[in-house]
Tab-separated table of C-alpha atoms in Angstrom:
chain	number	residue	atom	x	y	z
A	1	UNK	CA	4.322	-9.488	14.554
A	2	UNK	CA	0.530	-9.913	14.676
A	3	UNK	CA	-1.930	-9.468	17.558
A	4	UNK	CA	-2.740	-12.690	19.395
A	5	UNK	CA	-6.406	-12.222	18.574
A	6	UNK	CA	-8.116	-10.193	15.831
A	7	UNK	CA	-11.634	-10.099	17.225
A	8	UNK	CA	-12.097	-6.370	17.876
A	9	UNK	CA	-11.859	-3.285	15.692
A	10	UNK	CA	-8.805	-2.083	17.617
A	11	UNK	CA	-7.009	-5.412	17.135
A	12	UNK	CA	-7.886	-5.293	13.438
A	13	UNK	CA	-6.467	-1.764	13.191
A	14	UNK	CA	-3.233	-2.898	14.851
A	15	UNK	CA	-2.944	-5.718	12.314
A	16	UNK	CA	-3.459	-3.394	9.330
A	17	UNK	CA	-0.910	-0.911	10.692
A	18	UNK	CA	1.658	-3.658	11.170
A	19	UNK	CA	1.013	-5.083	7.715
A	20	UNK	CA	1.547	-1.639	6.194
A	21	UNK	CA	4.743	-0.990	8.172
A	22	UNK	CA	6.192	-4.439	7.433
A	23	UNK	CA	5.275	-4.225	3.742
A	24	UNK	CA	6.850	-0.795	3.254
A	25	UNK	CA	9.907	-1.976	5.182
A	26	UNK	CA	10.150	-5.021	2.920
A	27	UNK	CA	9.933	-2.881	-0.213
A	28	UNK	CA	12.577	-0.376	0.886
A	29	UNK	CA	14.913	-3.136	2.122
A	30	UNK	CA	14.600	-5.433	-0.878
A	31	UNK	CA	14.978	-2.500	-3.295
A	32	UNK	CA	18.141	-1.375	-1.528
A	33	UNK	CA	16.995	2.099	-0.532
A	34	UNK	CA	18.547	2.301	2.946
A	35	UNK	CA	21.528	0.822	4.813
A	36	UNK	CA	21.265	-2.238	7.037
A	37	UNK	CA	21.472	-0.026	10.132
A	38	UNK	CA	18.003	1.373	9.302
A	39	UNK	CA	16.332	-1.987	9.965
A	40	UNK	CA	15.599	-4.265	12.871
A	41	UNK	CA	14.988	-8.000	12.455
A	42	UNK	CA	11.852	-9.963	13.303
A	43	UNK	CA	10.822	-13.489	12.321
A	44	UNK	CA	7.506	-14.696	10.992
A	45	UNK	CA	7.726	-18.479	10.974
A	46	UNK	CA	10.776	-19.086	8.729
A	47	UNK	CA	10.540	-15.658	7.076
A	48	UNK	CA	13.111	-13.090	8.218
A	49	UNK	CA	11.467	-9.663	8.272
A	50	UNK	CA	13.469	-6.446	8.097
A	51	UNK	CA	11.555	-3.649	9.840
A	52	UNK	CA	12.353	0.036	9.366
A	53	UNK	CA	13.341	1.848	12.534
A	54	UNK	CA	14.231	5.425	13.394
A	55	UNK	CA	17.865	5.457	12.331
A	56	UNK	CA	19.189	8.939	13.098
A	57	UNK	CA	22.191	8.308	10.867
A	58	UNK	CA	19.905	7.937	7.829
A	59	UNK	CA	17.563	10.871	7.228
A	60	UNK	CA	15.804	9.002	4.426
A	61	UNK	CA	14.640	6.148	6.621
A	62	UNK	CA	13.558	8.618	9.318
A	63	UNK	CA	11.420	10.349	6.708
A	64	UNK	CA	9.739	7.112	5.626
A	65	UNK	CA	8.956	6.196	9.243
A	66	UNK	CA	7.245	9.583	9.655
A	67	UNK	CA	5.257	8.985	6.450
A	68	UNK	CA	4.055	5.650	7.786
A	69	UNK	CA	3.069	7.260	11.089
A	70	UNK	CA	1.089	9.904	9.187
A	71	UNK	CA	-0.746	7.154	7.333
A	72	UNK	CA	-1.505	5.521	10.706
A	73	UNK	CA	-3.336	8.694	11.765
A	74	UNK	CA	-5.496	8.588	8.632
A	75	UNK	CA	-6.160	4.865	9.167
A	76	UNK	CA	-7.275	5.463	12.749
A	77	UNK	CA	-9.761	8.079	11.557
A	78	UNK	CA	-10.886	5.833	8.661
A	79	UNK	CA	-10.153	8.603	6.157
A	80	UNK	CA	-7.437	7.130	3.945
A	81	UNK	CA	-8.621	5.232	0.906
A	82	UNK	CA	-5.311	4.527	-0.752
A	83	UNK	CA	-1.636	5.178	-0.208
A	84	UNK	CA	1.007	4.763	-2.859
A	85	UNK	CA	4.764	4.849	-2.901
A	86	UNK	CA	6.331	5.842	-6.209
A	87	UNK	CA	9.939	5.241	-7.201
A	88	UNK	CA	10.858	7.820	-9.822
A	89	UNK	CA	13.764	7.938	-12.229
A	90	UNK	CA	13.059	11.570	-13.203
A	91	UNK	CA	10.692	14.318	-11.965
A	92	UNK	CA	7.820	13.336	-14.260
A	93	UNK	CA	8.453	9.612	-14.749
A	94	UNK	CA	8.079	6.768	-12.290
A	95	UNK	CA	9.635	3.360	-12.647
A	96	UNK	CA	7.866	1.426	-9.869
A	97	UNK	CA	4.628	1.955	-7.956
A	98	UNK	CA	3.320	0.284	-4.788
A	99	UNK	CA	-0.372	0.715	-3.999
A	100	UNK	CA	-1.990	0.081	-0.613
A	101	UNK	CA	-5.784	0.155	-0.732
A	102	UNK	CA	-7.868	0.341	2.441
A	103	UNK	CA	-11.548	-0.283	3.058
A	104	UNK	CA	-13.474	-0.027	6.313
A	105	UNK	CA	-16.371	-2.369	6.951
A	106	UNK	CA	-19.560	-1.268	8.614
A	107	UNK	CA	-19.980	-2.583	12.124
A	108	UNK	CA	-22.445	-5.443	12.288
A	109	UNK	CA	-23.360	-7.320	15.466
A	110	UNK	CA	-21.937	-10.808	15.660
A	111	UNK	CA	-24.453	-13.612	15.778
A	112	UNK	CA	-24.183	-16.649	17.992
A	113	UNK	CA	-25.354	-19.770	16.189
A	114	UNK	CA	-26.319	-22.650	18.452
A	115	UNK	CA	-25.619	-26.188	17.330
A	116	UNK	CA	-25.293	-29.632	18.824
A	117	UNK	CA	-21.583	-28.998	19.176
A	118	UNK	CA	-21.914	-25.742	21.116
A	119	UNK	CA	-21.900	-22.126	19.975
A	120	UNK	CA	-20.399	-20.907	16.734
A	121	UNK	CA	-19.710	-17.187	16.375
A	122	UNK	CA	-19.907	-15.677	12.927
A	123	UNK	CA	-17.054	-13.573	11.618
A	124	UNK	CA	-13.577	-14.208	10.287
A	125	UNK	CA	-11.361	-16.525	12.321
A	126	UNK	CA	-8.236	-14.890	13.736
A	127	UNK	CA	-6.075	-17.779	12.518
A	128	UNK	CA	-7.438	-17.449	8.986
A	129	UNK	CA	-6.654	-13.729	9.034
A	130	UNK	CA	-3.138	-14.412	10.308
A	131	UNK	CA	-2.625	-17.039	7.620
A	132	UNK	CA	-3.739	-14.566	4.931
A	133	UNK	CA	-1.321	-12.007	6.412
A	134	UNK	CA	1.547	-14.491	6.279
A	135	UNK	CA	0.722	-15.310	2.667
A	136	UNK	CA	0.584	-11.626	1.716
A	137	UNK	CA	4.003	-10.876	3.203
A	138	UNK	CA	5.563	-14.048	1.806
A	139	UNK	CA	4.233	-13.244	-1.676
A	140	UNK	CA	5.566	-9.691	-1.424
A	141	UNK	CA	9.001	-10.923	-0.345
A	142	UNK	CA	9.150	-13.478	-3.168
A	143	UNK	CA	8.122	-10.831	-5.694
A	144	UNK	CA	10.777	-8.420	-4.420
A	145	UNK	CA	13.412	-11.147	-4.807
A	146	UNK	CA	12.425	-11.622	-8.455
A	147	UNK	CA	12.680	-7.954	-9.419
A	148	UNK	CA	15.771	-6.777	-11.252
A	149	UNK	CA	17.814	-3.786	-10.070
A	150	UNK	CA	16.502	-0.234	-10.134
A	151	UNK	CA	18.221	2.664	-11.906
A	152	UNK	CA	20.944	4.296	-9.809
A	153	UNK	CA	19.261	7.672	-9.392
A	154	UNK	CA	15.920	6.923	-7.698
A	155	UNK	CA	13.567	9.238	-5.832
A	156	UNK	CA	10.909	7.871	-3.485
A	157	UNK	CA	7.739	9.741	-2.606
A	158	UNK	CA	4.282	8.952	-1.247
A	159	UNK	CA	0.750	10.206	-1.733
A	160	UNK	CA	-2.420	9.550	0.272
A	161	UNK	CA	-5.921	9.527	-1.219
A	162	UNK	CA	-9.057	9.795	0.905
A	163	UNK	CA	-12.739	8.990	1.108
A	164	UNK	CA	-14.145	12.432	0.307
A	165	UNK	CA	-17.504	11.861	1.978
A	166	UNK	CA	-16.009	11.464	5.474
A	167	UNK	CA	-12.694	13.332	5.320
A	168	UNK	CA	-12.719	17.002	6.417
A	169	UNK	CA	-11.493	19.316	3.663
A	170	UNK	CA	-8.798	20.765	5.906
A	171	UNK	CA	-7.524	17.413	7.225
A	172	UNK	CA	-3.879	16.547	6.747
A	173	UNK	CA	-2.064	13.739	8.574
A	174	UNK	CA	1.058	14.708	10.543
A	175	UNK	CA	3.897	15.332	8.101
A	176	UNK	CA	1.639	15.785	5.051
A	177	UNK	CA	0.237	18.712	3.087
A	178	UNK	CA	-2.217	19.179	0.239
A	179	UNK	CA	-0.885	17.756	-3.009
A	180	UNK	CA	0.498	20.645	-5.023
A	181	UNK	CA	1.172	18.833	-8.284
A	182	UNK	CA	-1.753	16.628	-9.323
A	183	UNK	CA	-0.490	16.507	-12.908
A	184	UNK	CA	0.281	13.563	-15.130
A	185	UNK	CA	3.183	11.213	-14.543
A	186	UNK	CA	4.619	8.903	-17.167
A	187	UNK	CA	5.823	5.365	-16.646
A	188	UNK	CA	9.391	4.624	-17.665
A	189	UNK	CA	9.347	1.384	-19.630
A	190	UNK	CA	6.659	-1.223	-20.273
A	191	UNK	CA	4.382	-1.397	-17.205
A	192	UNK	CA	3.415	-4.726	-15.655
A	193	UNK	CA	0.690	-4.697	-12.984
A	194	UNK	CA	0.910	-7.346	-10.273
A	195	UNK	CA	-1.681	-8.261	-7.652
A	196	UNK	CA	0.246	-9.139	-4.504
A	197	UNK	CA	-2.816	-10.035	-2.412
A	198	UNK	CA	-5.203	-8.862	0.266
A	199	UNK	CA	-6.099	-9.373	3.915
A	200	UNK	CA	-9.653	-9.024	5.189
A	201	UNK	CA	-10.868	-8.859	8.784
A	202	UNK	CA	-14.348	-8.181	10.147
A	203	UNK	CA	-13.440	-4.478	10.207
A	204	UNK	CA	-10.828	-3.766	7.515
A	205	UNK	CA	-9.678	-4.767	4.059
A	206	UNK	CA	-6.170	-4.102	2.772
A	207	UNK	CA	-4.893	-4.830	-0.737
A	208	UNK	CA	-1.441	-4.472	-2.258
A	209	UNK	CA	-0.673	-3.936	-5.936
A	210	UNK	CA	2.699	-3.404	-7.646
A	211	UNK	CA	3.427	-1.804	-11.009
A	212	UNK	CA	6.929	-2.245	-12.378
A	213	UNK	CA	8.796	-2.440	-15.669
A	214	UNK	CA	8.072	-5.742	-17.410
A	215	UNK	CA	11.761	-6.175	-18.213
A	216	UNK	CA	12.585	-5.964	-14.501
A	217	UNK	CA	10.476	-9.011	-13.586
A	218	UNK	CA	12.535	-12.162	-13.904
A	219	UNK	CA	9.840	-14.787	-13.337
A	220	UNK	CA	6.508	-13.411	-12.148
A	221	UNK	CA	3.850	-15.868	-11.019
A	222	UNK	CA	1.159	-15.807	-13.713
A	223	UNK	CA	-1.490	-15.596	-10.976
A	224	UNK	CA	-0.091	-12.221	-9.899
A	225	UNK	CA	-0.173	-10.592	-13.315
A	226	UNK	CA	-2.995	-8.127	-13.900
A	227	UNK	CA	-4.268	-8.773	-17.430
A	228	UNK	CA	-5.089	-5.552	-19.292
A	229	UNK	CA	-4.318	-3.686	-16.084
A	230	UNK	CA	-4.423	0.090	-16.146
A	231	UNK	CA	-1.365	2.258	-15.947
A	232	UNK	CA	-3.437	5.392	-15.575
A	233	UNK	CA	-3.399	6.628	-12.023
A	234	UNK	CA	-5.695	9.313	-10.783
A	235	UNK	CA	-6.917	10.847	-7.614
A	236	UNK	CA	-10.277	9.155	-8.084
A	237	UNK	CA	-8.899	5.802	-7.051
A	238	UNK	CA	-5.658	3.991	-7.732
A	239	UNK	CA	-6.327	0.334	-7.842
A	240	UNK	CA	-5.601	-1.956	-10.765
A	241	UNK	CA	-9.077	-3.477	-10.975
A	242	UNK	CA	-10.678	-1.600	-13.812
A	243	UNK	CA	-9.801	-2.466	-17.390
A	244	UNK	CA	-8.087	0.363	-19.204
A	245	UNK	CA	-6.093	0.696	-22.408
A	246	UNK	CA	-3.312	-1.842	-22.193
A	247	UNK	CA	-0.782	0.295	-24.036
A	248	UNK	CA	-1.324	3.470	-22.044
A	249	UNK	CA	1.627	4.605	-19.956
A	250	UNK	CA	0.204	7.934	-18.803
A	251	UNK	CA	-0.439	8.317	-15.089
A	252	UNK	CA	-3.242	10.827	-14.760
A	253	UNK	CA	-3.287	11.909	-11.148
A	254	UNK	CA	-6.841	13.181	-11.494
A	255	UNK	CA	-8.857	10.213	-12.784
A	256	UNK	CA	-7.992	6.983	-10.899
A	257	UNK	CA	-10.881	4.582	-10.389
A	258	UNK	CA	-11.023	1.548	-8.103
A	259	UNK	CA	-13.974	-0.174	-9.758
A	260	UNK	CA	-17.134	0.764	-11.592
A	261	UNK	CA	-19.265	1.187	-8.471
A	262	UNK	CA	-16.666	3.391	-6.793
A	263	UNK	CA	-16.079	5.920	-9.572
A	264	UNK	CA	-16.710	9.406	-8.216
A	265	UNK	CA	-16.911	11.248	-11.534
A	266	UNK	CA	-14.678	13.868	-13.140
A	267	UNK	CA	-16.419	16.809	-11.505
A	268	UNK	CA	-15.459	15.716	-7.970
A	269	UNK	CA	-11.726	15.460	-7.445
A	270	UNK	CA	-10.430	13.168	-4.736
A	271	UNK	CA	-8.580	14.803	-1.867
A	272	UNK	CA	-4.862	14.011	-2.028
A	273	UNK	CA	-1.940	14.599	0.339
A	274	UNK	CA	1.786	14.510	-0.192
A	275	UNK	CA	4.684	14.664	2.300
A	276	UNK	CA	5.637	18.108	3.569
A	277	UNK	CA	9.297	17.452	2.881
A	278	UNK	CA	10.751	17.076	-0.586
A	279	UNK	CA	10.797	13.592	-2.159
A	280	UNK	CA	13.521	11.396	-0.862
A	281	UNK	CA	16.572	10.362	-2.858
A	282	UNK	CA	18.510	7.682	-1.003
A	283	UNK	CA	20.296	4.537	-2.058
A	284	UNK	CA	22.766	2.283	-0.278
């Protein structure tokens, strides 16, 4: 599942891509969006992973695979800042949200530190990174198992947000177009924000957050719950790290902020993409 070593930027990129693909596969499988035939099986220690594959008999899963591949293109170019998958129960209301936040670290030369026991090289150990990756996926799987069923009529869509300072204005990943509806969305129910975890290498940082209906969570780990987490989502950011009004259920797709130091300001809208094809409606 993971590269043998995670010492180079390319190996780090491969890891982040695989984490994204496995995580999205986990979400769609555990939430019952596609048939068993749309998944292959891999094992990570004792954890059975279901991985989305190009199942020509299921157009929905084919569409998701293309969305993931489009995100890969934006990751390779270090443009994408955040991707989110929204499960909607009606055109203007979403019932579950999965956020994937990406950061790219500036390249710094590694330093050899001599000691009596030989040379030590600074930087994150590949095994530590792999262990963090295992923990992230295990936590996500456990969370998915604890979530109650979704409404019958569910639509899945995705949006990508970018780092404006480096992303060309006309850039769109394969299969995506400029977001045509950056209006407000409303959350159906009482939102609960959950921090799934993060993985950091010497070159990348990836975080996962989940927002779902509080009534749907059977027994959430208290360490995962985002206290006073925001439910406002905007194209300025989309991470649950900044304190907002706890009771708000409006998703403003124009004002999302990651953290205080990353706020862009209302006068500069963040570039956003959405899939070229219509949102997907597919259940087992």
